[in-house]
Structures are given as C-alpha cells and as structure tokens.
PDB file of C-alpha atoms in Angstrom:
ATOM      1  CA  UNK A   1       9.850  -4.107  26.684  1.00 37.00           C
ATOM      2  CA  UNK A   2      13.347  -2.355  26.036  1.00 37.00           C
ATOM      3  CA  UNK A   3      12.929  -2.977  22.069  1.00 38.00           C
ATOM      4  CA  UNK A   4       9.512  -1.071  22.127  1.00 40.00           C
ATOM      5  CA  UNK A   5      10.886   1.965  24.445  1.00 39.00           C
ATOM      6  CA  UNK A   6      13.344   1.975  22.063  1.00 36.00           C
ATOM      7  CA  UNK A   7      11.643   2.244  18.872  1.00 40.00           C
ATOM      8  CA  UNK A   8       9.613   4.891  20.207  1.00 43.00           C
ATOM      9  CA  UNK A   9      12.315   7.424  20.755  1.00 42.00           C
ATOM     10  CA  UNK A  10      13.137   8.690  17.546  1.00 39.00           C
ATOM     11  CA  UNK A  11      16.638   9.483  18.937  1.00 39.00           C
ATOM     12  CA  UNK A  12      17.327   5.650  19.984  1.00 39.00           C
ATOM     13  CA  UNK A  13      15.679   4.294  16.744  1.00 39.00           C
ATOM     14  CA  UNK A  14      19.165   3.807  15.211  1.00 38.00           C
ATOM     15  CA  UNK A  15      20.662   2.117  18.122  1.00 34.00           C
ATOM     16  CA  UNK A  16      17.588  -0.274  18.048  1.00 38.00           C
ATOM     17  CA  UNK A  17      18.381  -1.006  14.026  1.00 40.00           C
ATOM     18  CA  UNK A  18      21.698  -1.497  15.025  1.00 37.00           C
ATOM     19  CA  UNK A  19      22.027  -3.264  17.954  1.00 37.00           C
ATOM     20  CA  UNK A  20      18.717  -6.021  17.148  1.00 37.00           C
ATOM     21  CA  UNK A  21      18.274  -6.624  13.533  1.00 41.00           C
ATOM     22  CA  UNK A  22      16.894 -10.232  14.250  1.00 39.00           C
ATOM     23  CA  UNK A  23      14.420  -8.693  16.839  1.00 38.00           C
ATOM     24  CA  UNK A  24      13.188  -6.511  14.503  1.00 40.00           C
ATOM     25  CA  UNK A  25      13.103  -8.857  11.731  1.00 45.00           C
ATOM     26  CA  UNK A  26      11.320 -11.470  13.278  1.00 46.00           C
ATOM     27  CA  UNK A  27       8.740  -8.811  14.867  1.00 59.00           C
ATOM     28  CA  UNK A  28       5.977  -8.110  12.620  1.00 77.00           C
ATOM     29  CA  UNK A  29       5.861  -3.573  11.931  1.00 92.00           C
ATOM     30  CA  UNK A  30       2.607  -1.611  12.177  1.00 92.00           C
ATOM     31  CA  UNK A  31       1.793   1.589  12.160  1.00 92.00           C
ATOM     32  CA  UNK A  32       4.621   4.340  14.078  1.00 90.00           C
ATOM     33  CA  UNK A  33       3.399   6.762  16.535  1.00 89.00           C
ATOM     34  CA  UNK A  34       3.658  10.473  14.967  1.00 90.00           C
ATOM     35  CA  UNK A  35       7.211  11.969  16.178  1.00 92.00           C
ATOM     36  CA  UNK A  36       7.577  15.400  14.523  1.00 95.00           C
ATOM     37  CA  UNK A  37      10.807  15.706  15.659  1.00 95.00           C
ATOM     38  CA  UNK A  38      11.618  12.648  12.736  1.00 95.00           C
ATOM     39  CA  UNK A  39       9.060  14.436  10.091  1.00 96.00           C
ATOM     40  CA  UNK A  40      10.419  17.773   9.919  1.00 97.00           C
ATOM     41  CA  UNK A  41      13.875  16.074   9.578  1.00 97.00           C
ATOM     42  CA  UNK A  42      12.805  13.785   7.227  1.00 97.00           C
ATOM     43  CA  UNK A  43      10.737  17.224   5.429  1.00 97.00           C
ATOM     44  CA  UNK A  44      14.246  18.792   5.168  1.00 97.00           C
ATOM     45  CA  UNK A  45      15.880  16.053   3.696  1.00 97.00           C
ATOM     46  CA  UNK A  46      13.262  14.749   1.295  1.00 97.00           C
ATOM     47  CA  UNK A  47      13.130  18.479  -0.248  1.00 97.00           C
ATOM     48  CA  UNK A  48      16.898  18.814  -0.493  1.00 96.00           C
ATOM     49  CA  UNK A  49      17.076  15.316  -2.041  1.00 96.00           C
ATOM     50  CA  UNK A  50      13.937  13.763  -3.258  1.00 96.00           C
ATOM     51  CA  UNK A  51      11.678  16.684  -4.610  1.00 96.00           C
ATOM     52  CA  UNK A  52      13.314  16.569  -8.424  1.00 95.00           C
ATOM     53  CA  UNK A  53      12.093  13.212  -9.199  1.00 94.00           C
ATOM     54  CA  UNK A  54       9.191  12.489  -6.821  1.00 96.00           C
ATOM     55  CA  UNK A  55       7.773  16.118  -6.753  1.00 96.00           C
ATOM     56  CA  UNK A  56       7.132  18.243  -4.070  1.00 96.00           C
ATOM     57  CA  UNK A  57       3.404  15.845  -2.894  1.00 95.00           C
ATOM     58  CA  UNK A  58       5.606  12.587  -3.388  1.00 95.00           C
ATOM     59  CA  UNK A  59       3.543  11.953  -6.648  1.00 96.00           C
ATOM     60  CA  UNK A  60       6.130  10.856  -8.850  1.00 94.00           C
ATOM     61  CA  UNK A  61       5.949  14.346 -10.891  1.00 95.00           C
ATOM     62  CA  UNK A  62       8.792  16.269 -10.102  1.00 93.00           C
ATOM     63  CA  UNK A  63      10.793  18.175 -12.750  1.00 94.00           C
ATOM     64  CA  UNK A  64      13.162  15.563 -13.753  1.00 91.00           C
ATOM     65  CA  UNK A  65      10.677  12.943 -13.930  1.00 90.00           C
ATOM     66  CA  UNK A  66       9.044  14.276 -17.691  1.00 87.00           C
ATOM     67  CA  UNK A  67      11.122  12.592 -20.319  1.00 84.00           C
ATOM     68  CA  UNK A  68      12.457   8.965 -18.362  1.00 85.00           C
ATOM     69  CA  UNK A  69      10.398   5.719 -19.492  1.00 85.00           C
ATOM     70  CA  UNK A  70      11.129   4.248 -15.742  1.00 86.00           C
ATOM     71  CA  UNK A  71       8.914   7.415 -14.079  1.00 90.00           C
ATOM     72  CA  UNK A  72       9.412   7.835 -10.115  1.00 94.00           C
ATOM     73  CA  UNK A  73       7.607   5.506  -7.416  1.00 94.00           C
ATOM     74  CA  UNK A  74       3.884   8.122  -6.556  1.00 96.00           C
ATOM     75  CA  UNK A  75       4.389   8.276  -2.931  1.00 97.00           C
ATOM     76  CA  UNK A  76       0.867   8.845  -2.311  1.00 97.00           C
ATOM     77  CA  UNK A  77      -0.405   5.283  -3.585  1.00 97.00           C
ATOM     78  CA  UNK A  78       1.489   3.655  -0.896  1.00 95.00           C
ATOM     79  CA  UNK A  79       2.896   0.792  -3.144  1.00 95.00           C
ATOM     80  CA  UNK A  80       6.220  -0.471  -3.661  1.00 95.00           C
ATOM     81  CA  UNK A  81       8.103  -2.705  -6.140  1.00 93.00           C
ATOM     82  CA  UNK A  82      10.971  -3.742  -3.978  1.00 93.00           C
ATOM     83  CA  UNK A  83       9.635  -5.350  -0.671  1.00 94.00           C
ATOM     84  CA  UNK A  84      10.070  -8.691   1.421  1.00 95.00           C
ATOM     85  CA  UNK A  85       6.215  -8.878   2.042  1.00 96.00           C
ATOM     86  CA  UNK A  86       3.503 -10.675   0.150  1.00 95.00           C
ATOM     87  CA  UNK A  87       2.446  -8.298  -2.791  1.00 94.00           C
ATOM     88  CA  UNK A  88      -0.191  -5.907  -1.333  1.00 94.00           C
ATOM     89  CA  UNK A  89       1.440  -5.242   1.952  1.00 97.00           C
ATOM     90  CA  UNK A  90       3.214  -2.490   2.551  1.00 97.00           C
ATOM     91  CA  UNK A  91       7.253  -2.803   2.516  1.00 97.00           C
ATOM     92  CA  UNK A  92       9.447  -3.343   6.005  1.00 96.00           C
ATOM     93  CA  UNK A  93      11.300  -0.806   7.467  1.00 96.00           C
ATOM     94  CA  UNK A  94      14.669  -2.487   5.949  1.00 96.00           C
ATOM     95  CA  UNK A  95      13.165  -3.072   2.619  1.00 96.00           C
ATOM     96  CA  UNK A  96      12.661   0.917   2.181  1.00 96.00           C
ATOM     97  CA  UNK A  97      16.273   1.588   3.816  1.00 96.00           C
ATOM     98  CA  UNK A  98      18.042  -0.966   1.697  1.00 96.00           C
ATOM     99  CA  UNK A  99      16.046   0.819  -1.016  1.00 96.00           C
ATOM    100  CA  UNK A 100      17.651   4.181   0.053  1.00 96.00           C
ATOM    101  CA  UNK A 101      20.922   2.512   0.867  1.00 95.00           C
ATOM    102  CA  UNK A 102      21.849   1.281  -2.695  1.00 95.00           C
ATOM    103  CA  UNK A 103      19.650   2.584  -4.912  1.00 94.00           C
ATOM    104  CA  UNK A 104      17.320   0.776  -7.674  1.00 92.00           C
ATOM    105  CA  UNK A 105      19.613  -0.096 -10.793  1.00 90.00           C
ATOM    106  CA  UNK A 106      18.512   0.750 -14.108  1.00 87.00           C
ATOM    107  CA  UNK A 107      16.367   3.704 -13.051  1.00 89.00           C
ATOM    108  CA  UNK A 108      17.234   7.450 -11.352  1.00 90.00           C
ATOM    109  CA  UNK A 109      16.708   6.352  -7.546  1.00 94.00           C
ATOM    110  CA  UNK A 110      20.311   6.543  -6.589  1.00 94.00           C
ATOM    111  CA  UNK A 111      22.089   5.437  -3.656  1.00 94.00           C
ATOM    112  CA  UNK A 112      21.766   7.683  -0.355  1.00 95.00           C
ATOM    113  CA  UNK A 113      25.020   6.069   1.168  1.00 91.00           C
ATOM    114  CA  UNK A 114      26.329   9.407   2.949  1.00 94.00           C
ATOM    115  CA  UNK A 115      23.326   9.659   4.700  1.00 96.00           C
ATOM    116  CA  UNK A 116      22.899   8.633   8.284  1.00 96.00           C
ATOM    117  CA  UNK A 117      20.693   5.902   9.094  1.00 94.00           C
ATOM    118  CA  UNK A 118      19.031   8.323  11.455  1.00 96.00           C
ATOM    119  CA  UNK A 119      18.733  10.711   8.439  1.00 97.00           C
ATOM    120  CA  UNK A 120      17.128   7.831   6.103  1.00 96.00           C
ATOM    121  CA  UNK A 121      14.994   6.487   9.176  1.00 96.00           C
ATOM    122  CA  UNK A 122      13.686  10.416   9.085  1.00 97.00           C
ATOM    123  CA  UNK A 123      12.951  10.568   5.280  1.00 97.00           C
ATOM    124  CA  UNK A 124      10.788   6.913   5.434  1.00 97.00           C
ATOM    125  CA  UNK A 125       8.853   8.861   8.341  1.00 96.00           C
ATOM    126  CA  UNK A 126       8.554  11.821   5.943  1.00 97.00           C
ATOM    127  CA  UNK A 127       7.205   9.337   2.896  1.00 97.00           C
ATOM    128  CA  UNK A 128       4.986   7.331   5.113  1.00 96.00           C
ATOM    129  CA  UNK A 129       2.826  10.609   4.844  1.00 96.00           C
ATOM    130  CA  UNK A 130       2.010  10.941   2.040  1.00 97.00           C
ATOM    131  CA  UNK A 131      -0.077   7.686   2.346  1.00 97.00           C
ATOM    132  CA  UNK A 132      -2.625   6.732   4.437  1.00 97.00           C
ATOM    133  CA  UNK A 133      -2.031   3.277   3.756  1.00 97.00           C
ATOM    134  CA  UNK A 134       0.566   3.411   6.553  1.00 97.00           C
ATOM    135  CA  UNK A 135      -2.110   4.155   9.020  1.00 96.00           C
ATOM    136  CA  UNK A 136      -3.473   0.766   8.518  1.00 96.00           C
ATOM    137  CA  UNK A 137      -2.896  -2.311  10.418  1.00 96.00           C
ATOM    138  CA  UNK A 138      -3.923  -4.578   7.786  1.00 96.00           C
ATOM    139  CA  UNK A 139      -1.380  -3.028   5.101  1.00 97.00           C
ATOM    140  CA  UNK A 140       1.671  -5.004   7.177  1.00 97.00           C
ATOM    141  CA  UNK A 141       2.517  -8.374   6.804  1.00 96.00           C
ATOM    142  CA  UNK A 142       5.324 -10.435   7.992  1.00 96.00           C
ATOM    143  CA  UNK A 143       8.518 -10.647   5.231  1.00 95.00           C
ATOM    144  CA  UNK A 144       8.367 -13.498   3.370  1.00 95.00           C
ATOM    145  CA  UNK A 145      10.871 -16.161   4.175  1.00 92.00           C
ATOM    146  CA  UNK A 146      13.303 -17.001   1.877  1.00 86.00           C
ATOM    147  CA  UNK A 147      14.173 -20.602   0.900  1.00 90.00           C
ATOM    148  CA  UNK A 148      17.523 -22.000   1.173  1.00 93.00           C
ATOM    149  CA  UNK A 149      19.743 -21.790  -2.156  1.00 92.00           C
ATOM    150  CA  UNK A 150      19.650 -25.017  -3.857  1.00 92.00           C
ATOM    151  CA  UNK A 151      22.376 -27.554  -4.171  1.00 92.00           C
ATOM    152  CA  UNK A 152      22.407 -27.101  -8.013  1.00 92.00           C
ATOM    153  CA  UNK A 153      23.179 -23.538  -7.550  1.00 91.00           C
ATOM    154  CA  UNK A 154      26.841 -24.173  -7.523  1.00 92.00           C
ATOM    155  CA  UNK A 155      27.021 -25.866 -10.526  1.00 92.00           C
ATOM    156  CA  UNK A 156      27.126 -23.883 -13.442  1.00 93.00           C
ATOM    157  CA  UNK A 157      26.614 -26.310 -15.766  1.00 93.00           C
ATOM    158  CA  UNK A 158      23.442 -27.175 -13.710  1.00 93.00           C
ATOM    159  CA  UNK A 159      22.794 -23.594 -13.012  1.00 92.00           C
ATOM    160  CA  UNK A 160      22.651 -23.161 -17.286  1.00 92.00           C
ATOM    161  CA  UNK A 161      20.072 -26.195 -17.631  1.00 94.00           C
ATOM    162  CA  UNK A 162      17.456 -24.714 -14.934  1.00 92.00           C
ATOM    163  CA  UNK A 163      17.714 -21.322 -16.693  1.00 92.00           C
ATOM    164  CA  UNK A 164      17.474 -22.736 -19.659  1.00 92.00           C
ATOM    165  CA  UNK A 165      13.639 -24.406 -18.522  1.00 92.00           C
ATOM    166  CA  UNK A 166      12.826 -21.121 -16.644  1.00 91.00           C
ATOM    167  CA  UNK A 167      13.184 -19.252 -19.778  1.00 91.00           C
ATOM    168  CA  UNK A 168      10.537 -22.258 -21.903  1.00 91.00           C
ATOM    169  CA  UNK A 169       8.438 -21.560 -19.049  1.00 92.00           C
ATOM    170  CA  UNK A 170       8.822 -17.422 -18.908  1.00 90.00           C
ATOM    171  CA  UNK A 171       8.100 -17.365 -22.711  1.00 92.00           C
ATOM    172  CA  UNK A 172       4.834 -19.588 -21.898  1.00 92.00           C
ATOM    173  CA  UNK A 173       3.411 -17.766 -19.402  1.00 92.00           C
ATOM    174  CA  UNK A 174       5.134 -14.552 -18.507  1.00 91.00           C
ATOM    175  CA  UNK A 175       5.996 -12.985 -21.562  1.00 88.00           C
ATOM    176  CA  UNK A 176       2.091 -12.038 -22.678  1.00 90.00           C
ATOM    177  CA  UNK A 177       2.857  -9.524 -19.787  1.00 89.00           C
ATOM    178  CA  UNK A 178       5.809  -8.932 -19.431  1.00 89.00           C
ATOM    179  CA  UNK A 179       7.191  -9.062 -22.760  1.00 88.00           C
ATOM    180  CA  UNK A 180       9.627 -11.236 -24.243  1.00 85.00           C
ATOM    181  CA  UNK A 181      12.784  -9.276 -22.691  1.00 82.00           C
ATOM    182  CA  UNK A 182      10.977  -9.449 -19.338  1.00 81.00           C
ATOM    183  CA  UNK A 183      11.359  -5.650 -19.979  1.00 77.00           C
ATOM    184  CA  UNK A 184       7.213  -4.926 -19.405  1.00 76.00           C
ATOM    185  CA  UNK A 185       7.209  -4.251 -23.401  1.00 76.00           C
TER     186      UNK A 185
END
C-alpha cells in the first residue's frame, strides 16, 4: 500500500508523519528495514548533539553525565520511561519524537525543536542501534488507549477531593517505592 512505500523511503518518511498521523497511529510499528542513508545522518547528528550526556556507545556515560542524580537514558538496554505502550514494549515512533521534540522536564534531555523532523526521524534510526531489542517483533505493542477525561475533571473543587484520596492511596501503596515525594527516594 502507499503508506508502506512510503515509510520505506527514508526521504518520504516525513511526508508519511505528516500527511497520516491516524494511519500510523492506529498501525501497530515493528522492526524498520536498515536505510544507511537515515543512520549516517542520524550518526552525524547524535555526535554533534547527543554524545555529552549519552556517551559516544549510547550508554548513558558521556562526560556531562558524572555528577547529575537524574543520569542519561543507556541506549543500549533498549528501555524507555516515556512511552504509550504497555511497560516492556518498546516506545512508538511518536513517543521517542515527542521525547526529542520537548524535552523531559526536570532532567538534561532538552528540547530538539530546531531540528527537522527528518533530522529527529534520522537520530531514532541512529539510537535504535544501539539495541537489539529493536530487531524484535515481540518488543512492539500497540499504544495504549487513553480513557476519556472524567466529568469531575472540571471541577476543581472535585478535582481537590480525588487528589486528595489518590494521595491516602499513594502513601499506602506507592510510597515504599517510590518514596513519600513520589521522588524514587
């Protein structure tokens, strides 16, 4: 089909991303044919860009990355914090480009805004190898569907009570782990 021929010309990809975002949301991802054409690009701008935090291997050890408490996402492991998939699948093409779009607050992955989306398509194709986890069908999965907001979401007095329980039931059960900030301490 046209969406397929598409995605398989590196040139085309960002006409594809731009043109069909509910195609390609609603189509489950897999592993990407090898387009060295994208690597080397993404090569270029991953060592002008990434290598000071992530390290030259992608393993999170690159020379800014020795005195921060939040240390740099290892590449290699092929796991990701930020991802509309069920936990142990590998994150969506979007997930990793809103990831290089805006950034992760609170820690030194900053926004990539003046990059093209060709450019950030390139350095995903870079990062996808440094793990073979991306060479594995079973690693994708679907996003997960998001529910509708509730109706008591636009009441801020209602809003207050439901945080109010979610933070009895956080100190119950989540805090052992997580701390009682939610802060991982």
């Amino acid at each position: 089909n046209v969406l397929s021929q598409l995605m398989r010309n590196a040139r085309c990809r960002w006409l594809a991303f731009a043109l069909l975002p509910t195609a390609l949301a609603s189509a489950k991802e897999g592993p990407e044919p090898f387009d060295v054409t994208l690597y080397m690009l993404g090569k270029r701008i991953f060592e002008s860009q990434c290598i000071p935090c992530h390290g030259r291997n992608g393993r999170g050890d690159g020379e800014w990355s020795g005195d921060v408490k939040d240390k740099p996402r290892n590449l290699t492991l092929g796991i990701f914090k930020f991802r509309t998939t069920p936990m142990g699948f590998l994150p969506t093409q979007a997930d990793l480009l809103r990831t290089l779009r805006t950034g992760i607050s609170g820690t030194m992955m900053p926004t990539f805004a003046k990059l093209t989306d060709p450019e950030l398509e390139a350095v995903i194709a870079y990062v996808r190898s440094f793990s073979p986890r991306w060479e594995d069908p079973k690693n994708y999965a679907d996003p997960v569907p998001l529910p509708p907001t509730p109706a008591w979401f636009a009441s801020s007095p209602e809003r207050a009570q439901h945080a109010a329980e979610g933070a009895k039931t956080f100190q119950q059960i989540c805090a052992t782990c997580h701390g009682m900030s939610g802060k991982g301490d």
